[in-house]
Coordinates of C-alpha atoms in Angstrom, one line a residue:
T1 CA -34.7 -12.0 0.3
L2 CA -36.0 -15.1 -1.5
F3 CA -34.4 -17.6 1.0
T4 CA -35.5 -15.8 4.2
S5 CA -39.0 -15.6 5.8
G6 CA -40.9 -12.5 6.1
I7 CA -43.9 -10.5 4.6
F8 CA -44.4 -11.2 0.8
N9 CA -43.4 -8.3 -1.4
E10 CA -44.3 -8.8 -5.0
E11 CA -41.9 -6.3 -6.5
A12 CA -38.9 -7.9 -4.5
F13 CA -40.1 -11.3 -5.6
E14 CA -39.8 -10.2 -9.1
G15 CA -36.4 -8.8 -8.5
D16 CA -35.3 -12.2 -7.2
L17 CA -36.6 -14.1 -10.1
E18 CA -34.6 -11.7 -12.3
R19 CA -31.4 -12.4 -10.3
I20 CA -31.9 -16.1 -10.5
K21 CA -32.4 -15.8 -14.3
A22 CA -29.3 -13.5 -14.6
F23 CA -27.1 -16.0 -12.6
Y24 CA -28.2 -18.9 -15.0
E25 CA -27.4 -16.8 -18.0
S26 CA -24.0 -15.9 -16.7
Q27 CA -23.3 -19.6 -16.5
G28 CA -24.3 -20.0 -20.1
F29 CA -27.9 -21.2 -19.7
L30 CA -29.3 -18.6 -22.1
D31 CA -32.7 -20.4 -22.6
V32 CA -33.4 -20.9 -18.8
R33 CA -37.0 -20.7 -17.9
L34 CA -38.4 -20.1 -14.4
E35 CA -42.0 -21.2 -13.3
P36 CA -42.8 -19.8 -10.0
E37 CA -45.7 -21.4 -7.9
L38 CA -47.3 -19.7 -5.0
K39 CA -49.5 -21.5 -2.5
Y40 CA -51.1 -20.5 0.8
D41 CA -51.1 -23.1 3.6
S42 CA -54.2 -24.2 5.2
T43 CA -54.4 -21.3 7.6
G44 CA -54.2 -18.7 4.7
K45 CA -51.4 -16.9 6.6
F46 CA -48.3 -18.4 5.1
L47 CA -47.3 -18.3 1.5
H48 CA -45.1 -21.3 0.2
I49 CA -43.0 -20.5 -2.9
N50 CA -41.7 -23.1 -5.3
I51 CA -39.7 -22.2 -8.4
K52 CA -39.3 -24.8 -11.1
V53 CA -36.1 -24.2 -13.2
D54 CA -35.8 -25.4 -16.8
E55 CA -32.1 -24.8 -17.4
G56 CA -32.0 -25.6 -21.1
K57 CA -28.9 -26.1 -23.0
K58 CA -25.6 -24.7 -21.7
Y59 CA -23.9 -22.7 -24.5
L60 CA -20.2 -22.4 -25.1
V61 CA -18.2 -20.0 -27.1
G62 CA -17.5 -21.2 -30.5
E63 CA -15.4 -19.3 -33.3
I64 CA -14.2 -15.9 -32.6
K65 CA -13.7 -13.5 -35.5
L66 CA -12.4 -9.8 -35.7
F67 CA -13.2 -7.5 -38.5
G68 CA -11.6 -3.9 -39.1
N69 CA -8.6 -4.3 -36.8
V70 CA -5.5 -2.9 -38.6
V71 CA -3.6 -1.3 -35.8
L72 CA -3.8 -4.2 -33.4
P73 CA -3.2 -7.7 -34.6
Y74 CA -5.7 -10.5 -34.1
A75 CA -3.2 -12.4 -31.6
D76 CA -2.9 -9.3 -29.3
I77 CA -6.6 -8.8 -29.1
K78 CA -7.5 -12.4 -28.7
K79 CA -5.0 -13.1 -25.7
S80 CA -6.8 -10.1 -23.9
L81 CA -10.2 -11.7 -24.2
K82 CA -11.7 -13.6 -21.1
M83 CA -14.4 -15.4 -23.0
T84 CA -12.5 -17.6 -25.5
S85 CA -13.4 -20.5 -27.6
G86 CA -14.7 -23.5 -25.5
N87 CA -15.5 -21.2 -22.6
T88 CA -19.0 -20.5 -21.2
F89 CA -20.9 -17.9 -23.1
S90 CA -22.6 -15.1 -21.4
Q91 CA -23.8 -11.6 -22.3
E92 CA -21.9 -10.1 -19.3
G93 CA -18.7 -11.6 -20.5
L94 CA -19.4 -10.4 -24.2
R95 CA -19.9 -6.9 -22.7
K96 CA -16.6 -7.0 -20.7
D97 CA -14.7 -8.2 -23.7
V98 CA -16.0 -5.4 -25.9
N99 CA -14.8 -3.0 -23.2
T100 CA -11.4 -4.7 -23.1
I101 CA -10.9 -4.2 -26.8
Q102 CA -11.9 -0.5 -26.6
G103 CA -9.4 -0.3 -23.8
L104 CA -6.7 -1.7 -25.8
Y105 CA -7.3 0.9 -28.6
F106 CA -7.6 3.7 -26.0
E107 CA -4.1 2.7 -24.7
K108 CA -2.7 3.1 -28.2
G109 CA -4.3 6.5 -28.6
Y110 CA -7.4 5.5 -30.6
I111 CA -9.8 7.0 -28.1
Y112 CA -12.7 7.2 -30.5
A113 CA -12.4 3.6 -31.7
L114 CA -15.8 1.8 -31.8
V115 CA -16.4 -1.9 -31.1
K116 CA -19.7 -3.8 -31.8
S117 CA -20.3 -7.4 -31.2
E118 CA -22.6 -9.8 -33.0
T119 CA -23.4 -13.3 -32.0
F120 CA -24.5 -16.4 -34.2
L121 CA -25.8 -19.9 -33.1
N122 CA -23.8 -22.3 -35.2
P123 CA -26.2 -25.1 -36.0
S124 CA -23.4 -27.7 -36.7
T125 CA -21.6 -27.1 -33.4
G126 CA -24.4 -25.9 -31.1
N127 CA -22.0 -23.2 -30.0
I128 CA -22.2 -19.4 -30.2
D129 CA -19.8 -17.8 -32.7
V130 CA -18.8 -14.3 -31.8
A131 CA -17.7 -11.4 -34.2
Y132 CA -16.3 -8.1 -33.3
N133 CA -16.7 -5.3 -35.7
I134 CA -14.1 -2.7 -35.1
L135 CA -14.0 0.9 -36.4
E136 CA -10.6 2.2 -35.4
N137 CA -11.0 5.7 -36.4
E138 CA -7.8 7.9 -36.3
L139 CA -5.0 8.2 -33.8
T140 CA -5.8 11.2 -31.5
Y141 CA -3.3 13.6 -30.0
V142 CA -3.5 15.9 -26.9
E143 CA -3.9 19.4 -28.0
R144 CA -4.4 21.1 -24.6
I145 CA -4.9 20.0 -21.0
D146 CA -7.6 21.8 -18.9
I147 CA -7.7 21.5 -15.1
K148 CA -11.0 22.1 -13.3
G149 CA -12.1 21.9 -9.7
N150 CA -8.8 22.9 -8.0
I151 CA -9.6 25.8 -5.6
K152 CA -6.5 25.6 -3.5
T153 CA -4.0 23.4 -5.4
K154 CA -2.0 25.2 -8.0
D155 CA -2.3 24.0 -11.6
K156 CA 1.4 23.4 -11.7
V157 CA 1.3 21.0 -8.8
I158 CA -1.3 18.9 -10.8
R159 CA 0.4 19.2 -14.2
R160 CA 3.8 18.0 -13.0
E161 CA 2.2 14.8 -12.0
L162 CA 0.5 14.1 -15.4
R163 CA 2.4 11.6 -17.5
V164 CA 0.7 12.9 -20.8
R165 CA 1.9 16.2 -22.6
P166 CA 0.3 18.4 -25.2
G167 CA 1.4 17.1 -28.7
E168 CA 1.7 13.5 -27.6
P169 CA -0.9 10.8 -28.5
F170 CA -3.4 9.9 -25.9
D171 CA -2.1 6.8 -23.9
G172 CA -4.4 4.9 -21.6
K173 CA -1.5 3.5 -19.5
K174 CA 0.0 6.9 -19.0
L175 CA -3.3 8.4 -18.0
Q176 CA -3.9 5.6 -15.4
R177 CA -0.6 6.3 -13.9
S178 CA -1.2 9.9 -13.9
K179 CA -4.4 9.3 -11.9
E180 CA -2.4 7.0 -9.4
R181 CA 0.1 9.7 -8.9
L182 CA -2.5 12.4 -8.3
Y183 CA -4.3 10.2 -5.8
N184 CA -1.0 9.5 -4.0
L185 CA -0.6 13.1 -3.3
G186 CA -3.4 12.9 -0.8
Y187 CA -5.0 16.2 -1.9
F188 CA -8.0 14.8 -3.9
E189 CA -10.9 12.6 -3.1
E190 CA -12.1 12.3 -6.7
I191 CA -10.2 12.5 -10.0
S192 CA -11.7 12.1 -13.5
F193 CA -10.4 12.3 -17.0
D194 CA -12.6 13.4 -20.0
T195 CA -11.9 14.4 -23.5
E196 CA -13.2 17.4 -25.6
K197 CA -13.0 17.5 -29.2
S198 CA -10.9 20.3 -30.7
T199 CA -11.2 22.3 -34.0
T200 CA -7.9 20.8 -35.0
P201 CA -8.3 17.4 -36.9
N202 CA -6.9 14.3 -35.0
K203 CA -6.7 16.4 -31.8
S204 CA -8.6 16.5 -28.6
N205 CA -8.3 18.4 -25.2
L206 CA -7.7 16.4 -22.1
I207 CA -9.9 17.6 -19.2
V208 CA -8.7 16.8 -15.7
E209 CA -11.3 17.4 -13.0
V210 CA -10.5 17.1 -9.3
K211 CA -12.4 17.3 -6.1
E212 CA -10.1 18.5 -3.3
T213 CA -10.1 17.1 0.2
K214 CA -9.0 18.5 3.4
T215 CA -5.2 18.4 3.5
G216 CA -4.7 20.3 6.8
E217 CA -5.0 18.7 10.1
F218 CA -4.8 19.7 13.7
A219 CA -5.0 16.5 15.8
F220 CA -4.6 15.7 19.3
G221 CA -5.3 12.5 21.2
G222 CA -4.0 9.6 23.1
G223 CA -3.7 5.9 22.8
F224 CA -1.9 2.9 24.0
S225 CA 0.3 0.4 22.3
T226 CA 2.5 -2.6 23.3
I227 CA 5.6 -0.6 22.2
D228 CA 5.0 2.8 23.6
K229 CA 2.6 2.1 26.4
A230 CA 0.2 5.2 27.2
V231 CA 1.0 8.0 24.8
G232 CA -0.6 11.4 23.9
F233 CA 0.1 13.6 20.9
I234 CA -0.4 16.9 19.2
Q235 CA 0.2 17.4 15.6
I236 CA -0.3 20.0 12.9
T237 CA 0.1 18.7 9.4
Q238 CA -0.4 20.4 6.1
R239 CA 0.2 18.0 3.2
N240 CA -0.5 20.7 0.5
F241 CA 1.6 23.5 2.2
D242 CA 2.9 26.6 0.4
I243 CA 5.5 28.7 2.4
M244 CA 5.1 31.6 0.0
N245 CA 1.3 31.8 -0.2
F246 CA 0.4 34.1 2.7
P247 CA -1.9 34.0 4.6
T248 CA -3.4 30.6 3.7
F249 CA 0.0 28.8 3.2
T250 CA -1.6 26.2 1.0
G251 CA -1.7 24.9 -2.6
G252 CA 2.0 24.6 -3.4
G253 CA 2.5 20.8 -2.9
Q254 CA 4.8 21.1 0.0
R255 CA 4.5 19.2 3.3
L256 CA 4.9 20.5 6.9
V257 CA 4.5 18.5 10.0
L258 CA 4.8 19.8 13.7
R259 CA 4.4 17.0 16.1
G260 CA 4.7 16.4 19.8
E261 CA 4.3 13.1 21.7
F262 CA 4.1 12.6 25.4
G263 CA 3.9 9.2 26.9
T264 CA 4.7 6.8 29.8
I265 CA 8.2 6.0 28.3
R266 CA 8.4 8.2 25.3
R267 CA 8.7 12.0 24.6
D268 CA 9.2 13.1 21.0
Y269 CA 9.2 16.6 19.3
Q270 CA 9.5 16.9 15.5
L271 CA 9.5 19.7 12.8
S272 CA 9.6 18.3 9.2
F273 CA 9.4 20.3 6.0
T274 CA 9.5 18.8 2.4
E275 CA 9.6 20.4 -1.1
P276 CA 9.3 17.9 -3.8
W277 CA 10.1 20.4 -6.6
I278 CA 13.0 22.8 -5.9
F279 CA 12.5 26.1 -7.9
G280 CA 10.3 24.1 -10.3
Y281 CA 12.7 21.5 -11.0
P282 CA 12.0 17.8 -10.0
Y283 CA 14.4 17.7 -7.2
L284 CA 13.2 17.0 -3.5
F285 CA 14.6 19.1 -0.6
G286 CA 13.6 18.6 2.9
F287 CA 14.8 18.9 6.5
D288 CA 14.0 17.5 9.8
V289 CA 14.6 18.8 13.5
Y290 CA 13.8 16.5 16.2
Q291 CA 14.4 15.3 19.8
N292 CA 13.2 11.9 20.8
T293 CA 13.5 10.4 24.3
R294 CA 12.8 6.9 25.4
L295 CA 12.8 6.0 29.1
R296 CA 14.0 2.8 30.5
A297 CA 11.4 0.0 30.1
T298 CA 12.8 -3.6 30.1
D299 CA 9.5 -5.1 29.0
V300 CA 9.6 -3.4 25.7
G301 CA 13.3 -4.1 25.2
Y302 CA 14.9 -0.8 26.5
G303 CA 17.4 -1.5 29.4
Y304 CA 18.5 2.2 29.5
D305 CA 17.3 5.8 28.8
E306 CA 18.0 7.0 25.3
M307 CA 17.9 10.6 24.1
R308 CA 18.4 11.7 20.4
R309 CA 18.6 15.3 19.5
G310 CA 19.5 16.5 16.1
G311 CA 18.4 17.1 12.5
A312 CA 18.6 16.0 8.9
L313 CA 19.0 17.4 5.4
R314 CA 17.4 15.4 2.6
F315 CA 17.8 15.5 -1.2
G316 CA 15.9 13.3 -3.7
K317 CA 15.3 12.8 -7.4
E318 CA 12.8 10.7 -9.4
F319 CA 14.4 8.9 -12.2
T320 CA 11.2 7.3 -13.6
D321 CA 7.7 6.9 -12.6
F322 CA 8.8 4.0 -10.4
D323 CA 12.3 4.8 -9.4
R324 CA 13.9 7.4 -7.1
G325 CA 17.0 8.1 -5.2
D326 CA 17.5 10.0 -1.9
L327 CA 20.6 11.4 -0.1
T328 CA 20.3 12.2 3.6
Y329 CA 22.8 13.9 5.9
R330 CA 22.1 13.3 9.6
L331 CA 23.7 15.0 12.6
E332 CA 22.5 14.2 16.1
K333 CA 23.7 13.8 19.7
V334 CA 22.8 10.5 21.4
K335 CA 22.8 10.3 25.1
I336 CA 22.6 6.8 26.9
S337 CA 21.9 6.9 30.6
Y338 CA 20.4 4.9 33.5
V339 CA 21.9 1.6 32.3
S340 CA 20.8 -1.2 34.8
S341 CA 23.2 -1.7 37.7
E342 CA 23.1 -5.4 37.0
A343 CA 24.4 -4.9 33.4
S344 CA 27.5 -6.2 32.1
S345 CA 30.6 -3.9 31.7
D346 CA 30.1 -4.0 27.8
L347 CA 26.5 -2.5 28.3
K348 CA 27.6 0.0 30.9
N349 CA 30.3 1.3 28.5
E350 CA 27.5 2.4 26.2
E351 CA 26.7 5.2 28.8
G352 CA 27.4 8.8 27.9
S353 CA 27.0 11.2 24.9
N354 CA 28.2 10.8 21.4
N355 CA 27.7 12.8 18.2
I356 CA 26.6 10.9 15.1
S357 CA 27.3 12.4 11.8
S358 CA 26.4 10.2 8.6
L359 CA 25.4 10.3 5.0
T360 CA 22.8 7.8 3.7
L361 CA 22.2 6.9 0.0
A362 CA 18.9 5.2 -0.7
L363 CA 17.4 3.8 -3.9
T364 CA 13.7 2.9 -4.1
R365 CA 11.6 1.1 -6.8
D366 CA 7.8 1.3 -6.1
T367 CA 5.2 -0.1 -8.7
T368 CA 2.3 -0.4 -6.2
D369 CA -1.1 1.0 -7.1
S370 CA -1.4 3.3 -4.0
A371 CA 0.8 4.9 -1.5
Y372 CA -1.8 4.7 1.3
N373 CA -3.5 1.3 0.7
P374 CA -1.5 -0.9 -1.8
S375 CA -3.1 -4.0 -3.2
K376 CA -1.0 -4.9 -6.1
G377 CA 2.8 -4.3 -7.2
Y378 CA 6.0 -4.3 -5.3
Q379 CA 8.5 -2.0 -3.5
L380 CA 12.2 -2.5 -3.5
F381 CA 14.4 -0.4 -1.1
G382 CA 18.1 -0.4 -0.4
S383 CA 20.3 2.0 1.5
V384 CA 24.0 2.3 2.7
E385 CA 24.8 4.7 5.5
G386 CA 28.4 5.9 6.4
A387 CA 29.0 7.4 9.7
G388 CA 32.2 8.9 11.1
G389 CA 35.4 9.0 9.0
P390 CA 35.2 11.7 6.4
F391 CA 32.0 13.0 8.1
A392 CA 33.5 13.4 11.5
G393 CA 31.5 12.4 14.6
D394 CA 32.3 10.2 17.5
K395 CA 31.4 6.8 16.0
D396 CA 32.5 5.1 12.9
F397 CA 30.3 2.5 11.2
I398 CA 28.8 1.5 7.9
K399 CA 25.2 0.2 7.6
W400 CA 23.5 -1.6 4.8
Y401 CA 19.8 -2.2 4.8
G402 CA 17.3 -3.6 2.2
S403 CA 13.7 -4.5 2.1
S404 CA 11.4 -6.0 -0.5
T405 CA 7.5 -6.0 -0.4
L406 CA 5.2 -7.8 -2.9
Y407 CA 1.3 -7.2 -2.9
I408 CA -0.8 -9.8 -4.5
P409 CA -4.6 -9.3 -4.8
P410 CA -6.1 -13.0 -4.9
H411 CA -9.6 -11.5 -4.9
E412 CA -11.2 -8.0 -4.8
N413 CA -10.4 -6.3 -1.5
H414 CA -8.1 -9.2 -0.5
V415 CA -4.4 -8.7 -0.2
I416 CA -1.5 -11.0 0.3
E417 CA 1.6 -9.1 1.4
L418 CA 5.1 -10.7 1.4
K419 CA 8.0 -8.8 3.0
L420 CA 11.6 -9.5 3.5
R421 CA 14.0 -7.2 5.3
A422 CA 17.8 -7.6 5.8
G423 CA 20.5 -5.5 7.3
L424 CA 24.3 -5.5 8.1
V425 CA 26.3 -3.0 10.2
D426 CA 29.9 -2.9 11.0
D427 CA 32.4 -0.6 12.8
Y428 CA 35.5 0.7 11.2
G429 CA 38.3 3.2 11.9
D430 CA 38.6 4.5 15.4
S431 CA 35.5 2.6 16.7
T432 CA 35.8 -0.9 18.0
S433 CA 32.1 -1.8 18.2
V434 CA 28.8 -0.6 16.7
P435 CA 26.8 1.6 19.1
I436 CA 24.0 -0.1 20.8
Y437 CA 21.5 2.4 19.4
E438 CA 22.6 1.8 15.8
R439 CA 22.3 -2.0 15.9
F440 CA 19.3 -4.0 14.7
Y441 CA 16.6 -5.5 16.8
A442 CA 13.7 -7.8 16.2
G443 CA 10.7 -9.1 18.1
G444 CA 7.3 -7.5 18.5
S445 CA 4.5 -5.9 16.5
N446 CA 6.6 -4.6 13.6
T447 CA 8.9 -7.6 13.1
I448 CA 8.3 -11.1 14.5
R449 CA 4.8 -11.1 16.4
G450 CA 4.3 -13.4 19.2
F451 CA 7.7 -12.4 20.8
R452 CA 8.3 -9.5 23.2
E453 CA 9.5 -6.2 21.8
R454 CA 13.1 -6.3 20.6
R455 CA 13.7 -9.8 22.5
V456 CA 14.7 -11.9 19.4
G457 CA 18.5 -11.6 19.2
P458 CA 21.5 -11.0 21.5
R459 CA 21.1 -10.1 25.1
D460 CA 23.2 -8.8 28.0
P461 CA 24.6 -11.9 29.7
I462 CA 23.9 -10.4 33.1
S463 CA 20.9 -8.2 32.9
N464 CA 19.3 -10.1 30.1
D465 CA 18.4 -6.8 28.4
P466 CA 18.4 -6.7 24.5
I467 CA 21.7 -5.4 23.1
G468 CA 20.9 -5.8 19.4
G469 CA 23.2 -7.3 16.7
E470 CA 25.0 -6.5 13.5
A471 CA 23.0 -8.8 11.2
L472 CA 19.3 -8.7 10.7
L473 CA 17.0 -11.0 8.5
V474 CA 13.1 -10.9 8.9
G475 CA 10.4 -12.3 6.6
N476 CA 6.6 -11.7 6.9
A477 CA 3.6 -13.2 5.1
E478 CA 0.3 -11.6 5.7
Y479 CA -3.1 -12.2 4.2
V480 CA -5.8 -9.4 4.8
F481 CA -9.4 -9.8 4.0
P482 CA -12.6 -7.8 4.6
I483 CA -15.1 -8.7 7.3
L484 CA -17.1 -5.5 7.3
E485 CA -16.8 -2.1 5.7
F486 CA -14.8 -0.8 8.6
L487 CA -13.2 -4.2 9.7
K488 CA -10.5 -6.4 8.2
G489 CA -9.1 -9.6 9.2
A490 CA -5.5 -11.0 9.0
I491 CA -3.7 -14.1 9.1
F492 CA 0.2 -14.0 9.3
F493 CA 3.5 -15.9 9.5
D494 CA 6.7 -14.2 10.7
A495 CA 10.3 -15.5 10.8
G496 CA 13.7 -14.1 11.3
N497 CA 16.7 -13.5 13.6
V498 CA 19.3 -11.0 14.7
W499 CA 22.9 -12.0 15.0
A500 CA 25.6 -10.5 17.1
Q501 CA 28.2 -10.2 14.4
A502 CA 27.9 -9.3 10.8
N503 CA 29.8 -12.4 9.7
D504 CA 27.1 -14.6 11.3
F505 CA 24.4 -13.3 8.9
G506 CA 22.0 -16.3 7.9
S507 CA 23.8 -18.7 10.2
G508 CA 20.6 -20.0 11.8
G509 CA 18.8 -19.7 15.1
Y510 CA 15.6 -18.4 13.4
K511 CA 12.5 -17.7 15.4
Y512 CA 9.0 -18.4 13.8
S513 CA 5.5 -17.3 14.7
T514 CA 2.0 -17.3 13.4
G515 CA -1.2 -15.7 14.4
V516 CA -4.3 -13.8 13.4
G517 CA -5.3 -10.0 13.7
I518 CA -7.8 -7.5 12.9
R519 CA -7.6 -4.0 11.4
V520 CA -10.4 -1.5 12.5
K521 CA -11.1 1.7 10.9
T522 CA -12.1 4.1 13.6
P523 CA -13.0 7.9 13.7
I524 CA -9.8 8.7 15.6
G525 CA -7.6 6.6 13.2
P526 CA -7.0 3.1 12.1
V527 CA -6.1 0.5 14.9
K528 CA -4.4 -2.8 14.6
L529 CA -4.6 -5.7 16.9
D530 CA -2.6 -9.0 16.4
Y531 CA -2.2 -12.1 18.4
G532 CA 0.9 -14.0 17.6
Y533 CA 2.0 -17.4 18.9
P534 CA 5.7 -18.4 18.8
L535 CA 6.5 -21.7 16.9
R536 CA 10.1 -21.7 17.9
V537 CA 11.9 -20.1 20.8
D538 CA 15.3 -20.1 22.6
K539 CA 16.1 -23.1 24.8
G540 CA 14.5 -22.4 28.3
E541 CA 11.8 -20.1 27.2
K542 CA 8.2 -21.0 27.1
K543 CA 6.0 -20.8 24.1
Q544 CA 3.4 -18.2 25.1
G545 CA 1.1 -16.2 22.8
R546 CA 1.1 -12.4 22.8
F547 CA -1.1 -9.5 21.8
H548 CA 0.3 -6.6 19.9
F549 CA -1.8 -3.5 19.8
T550 CA -0.8 -0.5 18.0
L551 CA -1.8 2.3 15.4
S552 CA -1.5 1.0 11.9
K553 CA 0.3 3.1 9.2
A554 CA -2.2 2.3 6.5
F555 CA -5.6 0.8 6.0

């Protein structure tokens, strides 16, 4: 308020002076003095404000001493401090370092450790020496875990996500991971941990308090994207479903989705059910039943009608907090029709119906801090799918796919996302080629922006429709930053290619693009708008920028 004109408010002015003083003190100028001078102009209507600042000496941190630390060595504590010898001294930095030391002890189970700081002006150096006096107290164990605030969610659903157990020492890292896992369920809007002293020496109770959010949704609406054109949908979702809890059917930690989409070129129907713990054991079971139809639309890379009808059985197991494996059996009927009359004989040969029977093994490692809006950590994913052969079906192929994503937070609420995807697919047995609907495609909003959908890679030599390839490599770099509370900006660079033969993987012909985008949080869901410009295109094609508009999966 100080640097803008307006009606003078003495209370606001005093607050501005305090903020200026606090800023100087945070930069080490502990003796700063402010002398404000207020003068009216000749009309008596306007007040001119001048502030004289006497900065004084800038203080640096001198010697740092620790007293009372037995459990944690001096070196371990010192390397965690932000305010070290030679750095600028500030009371705020001192407070943060006290909290850091207490956090180190909390992680080790010394939840009642006390840390007090003392400062001394060293007359010989002119610096401020700091002493931390530590009272470690005793190692504390968890006696009992009490859960509060859960009205719908069963206690067991919460307890199975906790990484701490009764009888174990308190562990700050495990508690933090427990909170992340509970938030990732999507059942709670607030989660807090507290402790309660027990009558048993060296033991305390852990209090887990949650505030539930709505987990059931009935949604309907419509939209438009550059991939699916106009689309409407109806969806019923219960993220905290319980098939045995009549009549509310909530609280068991299961997931149920019923969805129908009706669009200009797309019609999809899906029923999906997931039980993350089978009969109380940490094994996932789920199934999907679906029918997906895409109508011919060459401008988004479909030179034919495609209908998929089938289902899948899913089994999974968590090995650690960050690692899991999944096994999926897929059985579906795929029908290709309405191929362009101008297409080559190879593309026309894809017409007809075929049964796909396959088994997929997938491994995932995920260290990100949030399943819905990650800002740090990484994700590694790899899968191999075998179709036909011992699983019967009409098509024999093996598909390998892998992806890695790294999230880096350079500043608060800023995220750099680096992503790499690669895939190979090849036929075997009685098949002489990989089906067009099992090949890889690139270009468009989800791969290489600035290019038309599925237009990076092999095309039919006659109709020029995309026909996909057996090898894929795509990399993306994106920097997302806040603009307003509901609005984020993005800068990105995409690169990659699709090759006709698996043996050609990485052989060149890469396409590049760059661009900017926005991410808007709206009442009907998050929206993503990107403008990409191709930096390298195929010979004979024009470099032309392109907008990509779609619903975003996370905000």
